[in-house]
Coordinates of C-alpha atoms in Angstrom, one line a residue:
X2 CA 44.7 2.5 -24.0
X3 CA 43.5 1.4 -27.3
X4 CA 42.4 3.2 -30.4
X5 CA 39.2 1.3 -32.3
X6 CA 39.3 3.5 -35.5
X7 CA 43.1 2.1 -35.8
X8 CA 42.9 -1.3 -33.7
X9 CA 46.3 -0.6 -31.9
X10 CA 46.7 -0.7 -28.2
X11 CA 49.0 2.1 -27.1
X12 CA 51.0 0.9 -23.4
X13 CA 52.3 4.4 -21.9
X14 CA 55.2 4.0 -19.7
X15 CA 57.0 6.9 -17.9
X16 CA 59.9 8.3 -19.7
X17 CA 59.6 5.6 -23.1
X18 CA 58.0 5.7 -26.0
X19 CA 55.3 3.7 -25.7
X20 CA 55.0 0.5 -28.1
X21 CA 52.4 0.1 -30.1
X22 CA 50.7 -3.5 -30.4
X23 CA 48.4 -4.3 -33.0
X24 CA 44.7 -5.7 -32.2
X25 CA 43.1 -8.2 -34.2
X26 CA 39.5 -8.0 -35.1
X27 CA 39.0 -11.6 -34.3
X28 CA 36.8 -11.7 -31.6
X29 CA 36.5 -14.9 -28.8
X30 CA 34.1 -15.6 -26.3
X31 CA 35.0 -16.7 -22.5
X32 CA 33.3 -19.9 -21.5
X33 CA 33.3 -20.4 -18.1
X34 CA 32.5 -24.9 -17.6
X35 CA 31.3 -25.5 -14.2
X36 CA 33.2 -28.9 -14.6
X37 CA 36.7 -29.7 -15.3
X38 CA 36.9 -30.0 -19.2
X39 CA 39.9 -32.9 -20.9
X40 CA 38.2 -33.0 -23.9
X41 CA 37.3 -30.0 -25.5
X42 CA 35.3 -31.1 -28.4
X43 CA 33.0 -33.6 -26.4
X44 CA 32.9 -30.4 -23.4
X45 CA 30.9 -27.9 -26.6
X46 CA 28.4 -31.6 -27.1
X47 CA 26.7 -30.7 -23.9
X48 CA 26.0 -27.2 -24.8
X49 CA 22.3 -26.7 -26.5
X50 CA 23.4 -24.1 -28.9
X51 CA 25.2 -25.2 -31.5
X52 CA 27.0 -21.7 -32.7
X53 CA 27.6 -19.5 -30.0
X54 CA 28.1 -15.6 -31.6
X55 CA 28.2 -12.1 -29.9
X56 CA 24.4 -12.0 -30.3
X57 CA 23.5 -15.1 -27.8
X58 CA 21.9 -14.3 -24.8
X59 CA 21.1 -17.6 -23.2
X60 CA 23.3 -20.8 -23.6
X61 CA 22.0 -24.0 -21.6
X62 CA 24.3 -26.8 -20.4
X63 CA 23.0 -30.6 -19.6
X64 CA 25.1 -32.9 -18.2
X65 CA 23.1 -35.7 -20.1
X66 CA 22.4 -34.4 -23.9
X67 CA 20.5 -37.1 -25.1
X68 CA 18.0 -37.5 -22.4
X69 CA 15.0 -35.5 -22.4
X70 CA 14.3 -36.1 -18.7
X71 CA 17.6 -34.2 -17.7
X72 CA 17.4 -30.1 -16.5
X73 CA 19.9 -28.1 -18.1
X74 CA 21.7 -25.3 -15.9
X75 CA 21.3 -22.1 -17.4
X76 CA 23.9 -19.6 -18.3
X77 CA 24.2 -16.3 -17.4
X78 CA 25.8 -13.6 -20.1
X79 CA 27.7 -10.5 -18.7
X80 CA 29.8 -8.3 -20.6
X81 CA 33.7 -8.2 -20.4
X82 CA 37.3 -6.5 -21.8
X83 CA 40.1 -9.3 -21.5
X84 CA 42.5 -10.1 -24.5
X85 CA 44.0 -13.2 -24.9
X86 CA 47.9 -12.8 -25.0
X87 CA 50.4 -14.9 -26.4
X88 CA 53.7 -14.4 -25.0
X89 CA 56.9 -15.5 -25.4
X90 CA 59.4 -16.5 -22.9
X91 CA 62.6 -16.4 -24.3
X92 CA 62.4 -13.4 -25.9
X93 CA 59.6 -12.0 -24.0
X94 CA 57.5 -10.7 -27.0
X95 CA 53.9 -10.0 -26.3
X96 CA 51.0 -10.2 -29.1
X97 CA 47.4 -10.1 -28.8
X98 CA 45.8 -13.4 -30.2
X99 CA 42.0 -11.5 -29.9
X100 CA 39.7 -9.4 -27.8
X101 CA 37.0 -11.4 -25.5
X102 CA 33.9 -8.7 -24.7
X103 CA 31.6 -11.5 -23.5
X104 CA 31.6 -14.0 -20.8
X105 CA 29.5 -17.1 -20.4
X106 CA 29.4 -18.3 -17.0
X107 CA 27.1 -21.1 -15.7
X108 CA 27.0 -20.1 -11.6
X109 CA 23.7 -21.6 -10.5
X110 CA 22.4 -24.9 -9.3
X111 CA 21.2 -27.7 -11.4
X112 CA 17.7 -28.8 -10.2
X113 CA 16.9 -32.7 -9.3
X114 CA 18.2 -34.4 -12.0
X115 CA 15.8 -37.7 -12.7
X116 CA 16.9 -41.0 -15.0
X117 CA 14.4 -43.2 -16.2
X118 CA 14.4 -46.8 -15.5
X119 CA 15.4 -49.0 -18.2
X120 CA 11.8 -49.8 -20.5
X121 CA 10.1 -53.3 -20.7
X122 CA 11.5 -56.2 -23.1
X123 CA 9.5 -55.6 -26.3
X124 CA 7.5 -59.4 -26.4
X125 CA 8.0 -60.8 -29.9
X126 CA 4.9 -61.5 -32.0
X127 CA 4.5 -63.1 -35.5
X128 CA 1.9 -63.0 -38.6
X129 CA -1.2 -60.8 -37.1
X130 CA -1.1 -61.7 -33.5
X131 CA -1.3 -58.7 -31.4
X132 CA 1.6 -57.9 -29.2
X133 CA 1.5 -58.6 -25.7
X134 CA 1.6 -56.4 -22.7
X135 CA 3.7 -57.3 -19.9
X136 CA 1.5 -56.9 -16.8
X137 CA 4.3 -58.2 -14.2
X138 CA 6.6 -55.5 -15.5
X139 CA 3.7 -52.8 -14.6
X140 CA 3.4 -54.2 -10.9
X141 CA 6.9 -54.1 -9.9
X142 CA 7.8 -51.8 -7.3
X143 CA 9.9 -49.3 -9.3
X144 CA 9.8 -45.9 -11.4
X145 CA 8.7 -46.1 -15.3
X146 CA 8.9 -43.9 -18.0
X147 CA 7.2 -40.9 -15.8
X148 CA 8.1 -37.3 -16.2
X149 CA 8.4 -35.3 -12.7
X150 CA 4.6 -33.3 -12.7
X151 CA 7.0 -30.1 -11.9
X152 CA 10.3 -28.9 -12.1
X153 CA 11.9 -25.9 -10.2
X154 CA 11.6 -22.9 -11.2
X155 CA 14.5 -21.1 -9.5
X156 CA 18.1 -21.5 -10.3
X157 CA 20.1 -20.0 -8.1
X158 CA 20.0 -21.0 -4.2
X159 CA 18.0 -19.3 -1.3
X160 CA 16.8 -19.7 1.6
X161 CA 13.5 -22.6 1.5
X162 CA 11.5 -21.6 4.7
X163 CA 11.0 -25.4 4.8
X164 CA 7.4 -26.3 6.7
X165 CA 5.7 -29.7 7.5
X166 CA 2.1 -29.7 5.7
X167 CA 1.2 -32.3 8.1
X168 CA -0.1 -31.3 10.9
X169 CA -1.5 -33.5 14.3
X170 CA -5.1 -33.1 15.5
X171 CA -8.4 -32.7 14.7
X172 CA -7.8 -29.0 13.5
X173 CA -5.8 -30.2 10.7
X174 CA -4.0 -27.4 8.5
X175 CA -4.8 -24.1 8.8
X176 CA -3.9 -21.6 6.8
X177 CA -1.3 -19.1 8.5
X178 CA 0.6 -22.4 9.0
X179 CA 1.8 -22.5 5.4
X180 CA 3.6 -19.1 5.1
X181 CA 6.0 -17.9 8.0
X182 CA 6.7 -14.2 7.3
X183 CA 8.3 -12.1 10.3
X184 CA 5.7 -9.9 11.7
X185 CA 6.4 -6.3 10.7
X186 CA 7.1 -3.3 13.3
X187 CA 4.4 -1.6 14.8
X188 CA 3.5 0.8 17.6
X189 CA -0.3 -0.1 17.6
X190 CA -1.5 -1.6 20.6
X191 CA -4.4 -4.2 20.3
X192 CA -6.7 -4.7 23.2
X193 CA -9.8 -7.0 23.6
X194 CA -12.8 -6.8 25.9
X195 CA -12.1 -9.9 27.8
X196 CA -8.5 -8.4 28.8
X197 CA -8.2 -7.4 32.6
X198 CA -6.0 -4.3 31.8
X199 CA -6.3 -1.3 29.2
X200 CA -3.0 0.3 28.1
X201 CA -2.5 3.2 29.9
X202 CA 0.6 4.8 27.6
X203 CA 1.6 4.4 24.1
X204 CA 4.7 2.4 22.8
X205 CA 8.5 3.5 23.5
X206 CA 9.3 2.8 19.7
X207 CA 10.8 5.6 18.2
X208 CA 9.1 7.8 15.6
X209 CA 11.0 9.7 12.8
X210 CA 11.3 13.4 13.3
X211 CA 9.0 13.8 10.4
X212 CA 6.0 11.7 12.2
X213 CA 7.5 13.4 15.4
X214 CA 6.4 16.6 13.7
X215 CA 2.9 15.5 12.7
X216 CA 2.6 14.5 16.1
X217 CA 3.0 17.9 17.5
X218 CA 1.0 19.1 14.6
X219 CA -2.1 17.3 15.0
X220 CA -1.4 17.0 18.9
X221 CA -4.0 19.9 20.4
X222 CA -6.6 18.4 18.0
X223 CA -6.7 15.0 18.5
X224 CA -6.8 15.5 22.2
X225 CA -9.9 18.1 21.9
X226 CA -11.8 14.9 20.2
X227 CA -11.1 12.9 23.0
X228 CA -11.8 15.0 25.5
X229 CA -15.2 14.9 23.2
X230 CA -15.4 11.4 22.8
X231 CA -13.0 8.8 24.6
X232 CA -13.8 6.1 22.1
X233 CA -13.9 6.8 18.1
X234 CA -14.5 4.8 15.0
X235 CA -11.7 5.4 12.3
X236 CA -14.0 7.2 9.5
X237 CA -15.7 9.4 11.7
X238 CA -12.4 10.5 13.7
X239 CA -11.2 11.1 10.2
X240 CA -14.2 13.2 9.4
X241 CA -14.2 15.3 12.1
X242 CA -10.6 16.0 12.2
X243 CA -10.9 18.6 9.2
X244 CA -7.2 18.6 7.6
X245 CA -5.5 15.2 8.6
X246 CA -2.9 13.7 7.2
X247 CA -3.0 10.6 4.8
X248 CA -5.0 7.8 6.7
X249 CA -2.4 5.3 6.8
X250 CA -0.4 7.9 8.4
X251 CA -2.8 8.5 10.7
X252 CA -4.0 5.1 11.0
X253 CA -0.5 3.6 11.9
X254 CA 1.7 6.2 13.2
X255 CA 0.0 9.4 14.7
X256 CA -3.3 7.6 16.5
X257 CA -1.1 5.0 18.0
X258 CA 0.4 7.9 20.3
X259 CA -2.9 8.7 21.7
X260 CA -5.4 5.8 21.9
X261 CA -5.1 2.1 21.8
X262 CA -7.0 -0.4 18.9
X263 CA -9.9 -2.7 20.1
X264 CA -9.8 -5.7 18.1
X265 CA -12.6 -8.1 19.6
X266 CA -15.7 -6.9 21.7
X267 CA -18.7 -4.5 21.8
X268 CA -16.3 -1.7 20.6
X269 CA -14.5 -3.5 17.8
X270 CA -12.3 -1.7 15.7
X271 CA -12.5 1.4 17.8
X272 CA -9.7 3.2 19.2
X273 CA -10.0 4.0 22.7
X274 CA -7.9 7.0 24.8
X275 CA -5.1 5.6 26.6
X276 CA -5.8 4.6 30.3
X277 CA -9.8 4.7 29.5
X278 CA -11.7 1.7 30.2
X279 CA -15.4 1.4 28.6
X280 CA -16.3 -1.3 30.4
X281 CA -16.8 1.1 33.4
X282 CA -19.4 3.2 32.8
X283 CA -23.0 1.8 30.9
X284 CA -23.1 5.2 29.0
X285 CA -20.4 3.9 26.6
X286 CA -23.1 1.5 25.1
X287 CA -23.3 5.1 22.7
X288 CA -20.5 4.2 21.0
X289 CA -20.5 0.3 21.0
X290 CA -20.2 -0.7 16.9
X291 CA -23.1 -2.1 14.6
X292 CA -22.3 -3.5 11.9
X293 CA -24.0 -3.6 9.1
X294 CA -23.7 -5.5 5.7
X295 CA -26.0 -5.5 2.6
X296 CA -27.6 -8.8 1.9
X297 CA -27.0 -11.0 -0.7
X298 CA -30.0 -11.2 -2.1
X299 CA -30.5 -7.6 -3.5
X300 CA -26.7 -6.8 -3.7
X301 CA -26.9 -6.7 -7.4
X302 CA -30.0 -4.9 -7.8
X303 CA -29.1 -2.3 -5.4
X304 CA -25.7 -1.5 -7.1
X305 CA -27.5 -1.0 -10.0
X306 CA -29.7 1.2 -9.0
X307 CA -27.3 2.9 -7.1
X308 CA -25.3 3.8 -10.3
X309 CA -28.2 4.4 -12.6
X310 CA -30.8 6.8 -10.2
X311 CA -29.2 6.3 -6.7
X312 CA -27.5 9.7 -5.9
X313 CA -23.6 10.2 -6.1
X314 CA -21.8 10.6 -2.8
X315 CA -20.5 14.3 -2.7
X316 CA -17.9 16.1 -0.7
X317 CA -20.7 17.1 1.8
X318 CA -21.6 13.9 1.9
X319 CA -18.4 12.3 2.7
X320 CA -18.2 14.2 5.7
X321 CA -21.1 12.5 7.4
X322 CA -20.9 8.8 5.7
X323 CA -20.1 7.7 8.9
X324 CA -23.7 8.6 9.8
X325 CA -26.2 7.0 9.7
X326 CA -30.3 8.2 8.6
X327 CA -32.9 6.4 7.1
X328 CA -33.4 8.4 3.8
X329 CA -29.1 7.8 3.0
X330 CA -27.9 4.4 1.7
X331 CA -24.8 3.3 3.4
X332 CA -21.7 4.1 1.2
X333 CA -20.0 0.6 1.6
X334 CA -21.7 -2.9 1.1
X335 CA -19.8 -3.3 4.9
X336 CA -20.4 -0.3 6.8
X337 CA -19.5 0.1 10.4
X338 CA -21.7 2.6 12.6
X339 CA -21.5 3.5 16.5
X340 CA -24.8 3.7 18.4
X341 CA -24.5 7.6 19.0
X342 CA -24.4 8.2 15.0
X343 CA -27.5 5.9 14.1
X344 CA -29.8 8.9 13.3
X345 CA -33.0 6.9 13.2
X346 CA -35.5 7.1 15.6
X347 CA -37.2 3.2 15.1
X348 CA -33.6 2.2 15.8
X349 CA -33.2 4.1 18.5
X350 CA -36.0 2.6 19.8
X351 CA -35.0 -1.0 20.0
X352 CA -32.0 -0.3 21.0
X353 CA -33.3 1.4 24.4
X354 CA -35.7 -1.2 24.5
X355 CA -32.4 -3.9 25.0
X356 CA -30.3 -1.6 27.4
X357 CA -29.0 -3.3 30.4
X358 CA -26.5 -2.4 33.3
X359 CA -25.1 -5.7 33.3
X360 CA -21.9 -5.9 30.8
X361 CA -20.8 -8.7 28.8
X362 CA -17.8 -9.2 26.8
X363 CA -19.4 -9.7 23.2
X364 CA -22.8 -7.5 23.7
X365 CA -21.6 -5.0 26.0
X366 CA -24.0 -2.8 27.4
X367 CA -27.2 -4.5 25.7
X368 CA -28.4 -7.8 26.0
X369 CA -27.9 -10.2 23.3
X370 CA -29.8 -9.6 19.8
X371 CA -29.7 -5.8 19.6
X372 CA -27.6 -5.2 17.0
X373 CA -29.4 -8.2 15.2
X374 CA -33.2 -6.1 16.0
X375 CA -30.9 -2.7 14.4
X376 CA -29.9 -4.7 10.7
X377 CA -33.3 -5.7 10.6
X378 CA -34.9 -2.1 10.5
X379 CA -31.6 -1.2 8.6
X380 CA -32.5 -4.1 5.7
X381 CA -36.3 -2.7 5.9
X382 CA -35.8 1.5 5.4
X383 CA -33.0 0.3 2.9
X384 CA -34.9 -1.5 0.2
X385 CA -37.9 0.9 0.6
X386 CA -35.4 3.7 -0.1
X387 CA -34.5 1.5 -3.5
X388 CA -38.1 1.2 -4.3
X389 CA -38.8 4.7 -4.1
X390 CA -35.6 4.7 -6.6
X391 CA -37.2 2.9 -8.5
X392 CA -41.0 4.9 -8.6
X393 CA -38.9 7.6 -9.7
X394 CA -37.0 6.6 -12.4
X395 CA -40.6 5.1 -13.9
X396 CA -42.1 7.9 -13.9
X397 CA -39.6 9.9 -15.7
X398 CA -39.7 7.1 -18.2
X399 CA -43.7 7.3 -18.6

C-alpha cells in the first residue's frame, strides 16, 4: 500500500510492524525491444523519438534509421504500476530505485521491408560538358531507386482471405469473386418459376421466443390474407395488415413461416403460401408483377415538379401506394405493381388483350410484350399528369 501525499510504501505483515520504504519521485519508463539489445546506447538510435517522457503516445522503431525506404513498427503505449527494486543479497535490504507507470511495447509485425539497389556510378565531366546518362545501367534487369506504390496499412496479423484475381475463361472476373464473406443465416426460402417443386413447409430453424411470440401474434391475420390472396407483393401485404411489426421483422422472420419468396419469374419478388403453386391455375396472371420505372429522360423534371406543385404523399395515401390509378404518380422512381391493383381501365385493356392459357416461365400467363404495352400507357397518363402540374402552377403565377 503506498501513500502519494507522503511517497512511502507501507508492507503490512501479520503480527509486525510494518516497514516503511521510501518512494522516489523519479519516474522510468518500461521499454519493451522486440530484439535482443547488447548495446544499449546504439538500441535508443533506432527509436524515432528522441526524448521519450510520460506524455508520448506513439514511439516508432526501424530496424534501418537511416533509410527512408524502411517501415517502422509501431509501438503500442498501455499503462502500468511496477517499481524497479534494488536489493541486496547479503544483507537482504530492499530499496526502490523508482516507479514505472508506463510501458512501451512494440508487439506487431513489421511490413515488407524493401532496400534499394545500390545507385549508378556518377560519369565524370569537365569544363561545361554536360554529364552523361548511363543508358545500360537503366536496361538492366534489376530494381532502382523506386519506392513501393503502397504500403500496408495494418500492423498487427489477421487472417488475408487470400483470392486469385485471375480467373480462366471467357467470363473473366466477376465481381462476387473478389470478396468471400460466409453467407448469413436465414429461414427464407427462395423459389423460381422454372423449379419443378414449390416448398410446401417453412424452415426447421429455430426462432427466438420473442419472434415465436409475434408469430402467434400476427398468426390469425396473416392466414386470413392468404386465404384472400395466395400470392402478395411485400408493400401491399404490409398495407393491408393494419398494425405489423417493423418490416424487416416481418420481412425476414415472421413471413418466412407462412409463404415462400419468388425470386425470378412472372411473380418476382412475391411471396407465395406454402404448398401453392401459381403456375396451376391461369387466374393467377392477377397477381403476376409489372414493373415499372420512370424514364430517364424526364426523371429530373418530374422530381421537380413533384416537390414544387406535385402533391405530398399522406398517411391515406400510403395505405394504397401499392395501387395503382392514372390520376396518382407512383411513389418510387422503381415501383412494383401486381395486375389485380393496376386501377386503369386502358391498361386493363391490353392486358386482356395479351391473355393466354399457355404458361411460360418469364411471361407467365400472357404472351410476351404485355408488361412492355402496360409501361407504355403508364409513361403516357404519367407525363400528362406532370403537364397538368404544370397548367396549374402557371396559372396561379399569371
Amino acid at each position: 500500500m503506498s501513500d502519494e501525499n507522503s511517497n512511502v510504501i507501507t508492507i503490512q505483515t501479520d503480527g509486525e510492524p510494518a516497514p516503511l520504504i521510501p518512494v522516489p519521485k523519479q519516474r522510468w519508463l518500461d521499454l519493451l525491444f522486440p530484439v535482443v539489445v547488447k548495446n544499449p546506447a546504439k538500441a535508443l538510435t533506432y527509436l524515432t523519438e528522441s526524448t521519450i517522457t510520460d506524455e508520448t503516445e506513439d514511439v516508432e522503431l526501424k530496424f534501418r534509421p537511416n533509410n527512408p525506404s524502411c517501415i517502422p513498427l509501431r509501438s503500442c503505449v498501455k499503462p502500468c504500476v511496477k517499481l524497479v527494486l534494488k536489493v541486496n543479497k547479503k544483507t537482504l535490504d530492499v530499496s526502490v530505485l523508482a516507479v514505472m507507470r508506463k510501458k512501451i511495447e512494440f508487439n506487431n509485425l513489421a511490413d515488407f521491408q524493401y532496400q534499394y539497389a545500390p545507385p549508378p556510378p556518377t560519369p565524370n565531366y569537365c569544363g561545361l560538358q554536360l554529364p552523361l546518362f548511363d543508358y545500360d545501367y537503366v536496361k538492366q534487369d534489376k530494381i532502382l531507386r523506386v519506392n513501393p506504390p503502397k504500403y500496408s496499412t495494418k500492423d498487427k496479423p489477421f487472417e488475408y482471405n487470400y483470392c486469385n484475381l485471375t480467373r480462366q475463361g471467357d467470363k473473366g472476373i466477376r465481381a462476387g469473386d473478389l470478396h468471400h464473406r460466409a453467407p448469413r443465416p436465414s429461414i427464407v426460402i427462395h423459389w423460381k418459376a422454372t423449379d419443378t417443386k414449390v416448398p410446401t413447409a417453412p424452415k426447421t430453424n429455430p426462432l427466438s421466443e420473442l419472434k415465436q411470440r409475434l408469430v402467434k401474434r400476427y398468426k390469425d391475420r396473416i392466414e386470413e390474407l392468404f386465404r384472400i390472396r395466395p400470392i402478395w407483393i411485400f408493400q401491399a401485404f404490409l398495407n393491408n395488415m393494419g398494425q405489423s411489426p417493423k418490416e424487416s421483422v416481418l420481412r425476414s422472420e415472421i413471413l418466412p413461416c407462412f409463404s415462400y419468396y419468388c425470386i425470378q419469374g412472372p411473380w418476382k419478388a412475391m411471396w407465395i403460401r406454402y404448398g401453392y403453386d401459381p403456375r396451376t391455375d391461369s387466374a393467377n396472371r392477377a397477381y403476376q408483377l409489372v414493373d415499372f420505372r420512370y424514364p430517364r429522360n424526364f426523371e429530373r423534371g418530374l422530381e421537380g415538379k413533384r416537390l414544387e406543385k406535385g402533391p405530398a404523399i399522406s398517411n391515406d395515401d400510403s395505405k394504397t401506394c401499392h395501387i395503382y390509378t392514372a390520376n396518382k404518380l407512383p411513389p418510387k422512381r422503381q415501383s412494383h405493381y401486381q395486375v389485380c391493383d393496376i386501377h386503369d381501365s386502358a391498361c386493363q385493356a391490353v392486358l386482356r388483350s395479351y391473355e393466354t392459357a399457355v404458361f411460360s416461365s418469364t411471361d407467365g400467363f400472357y404472351r410476351e410484350g404485355a408488361t412492355k404495352a402496360v409501361r407504355a400507357i403508364m409513361v403516357a397518363q404519367i407525363w400528362e399528369h406532370c403537364k397538368d402540374f404544370e397548367r396549374e402552377f402557371n396559372d396561379e403565377i399569371t
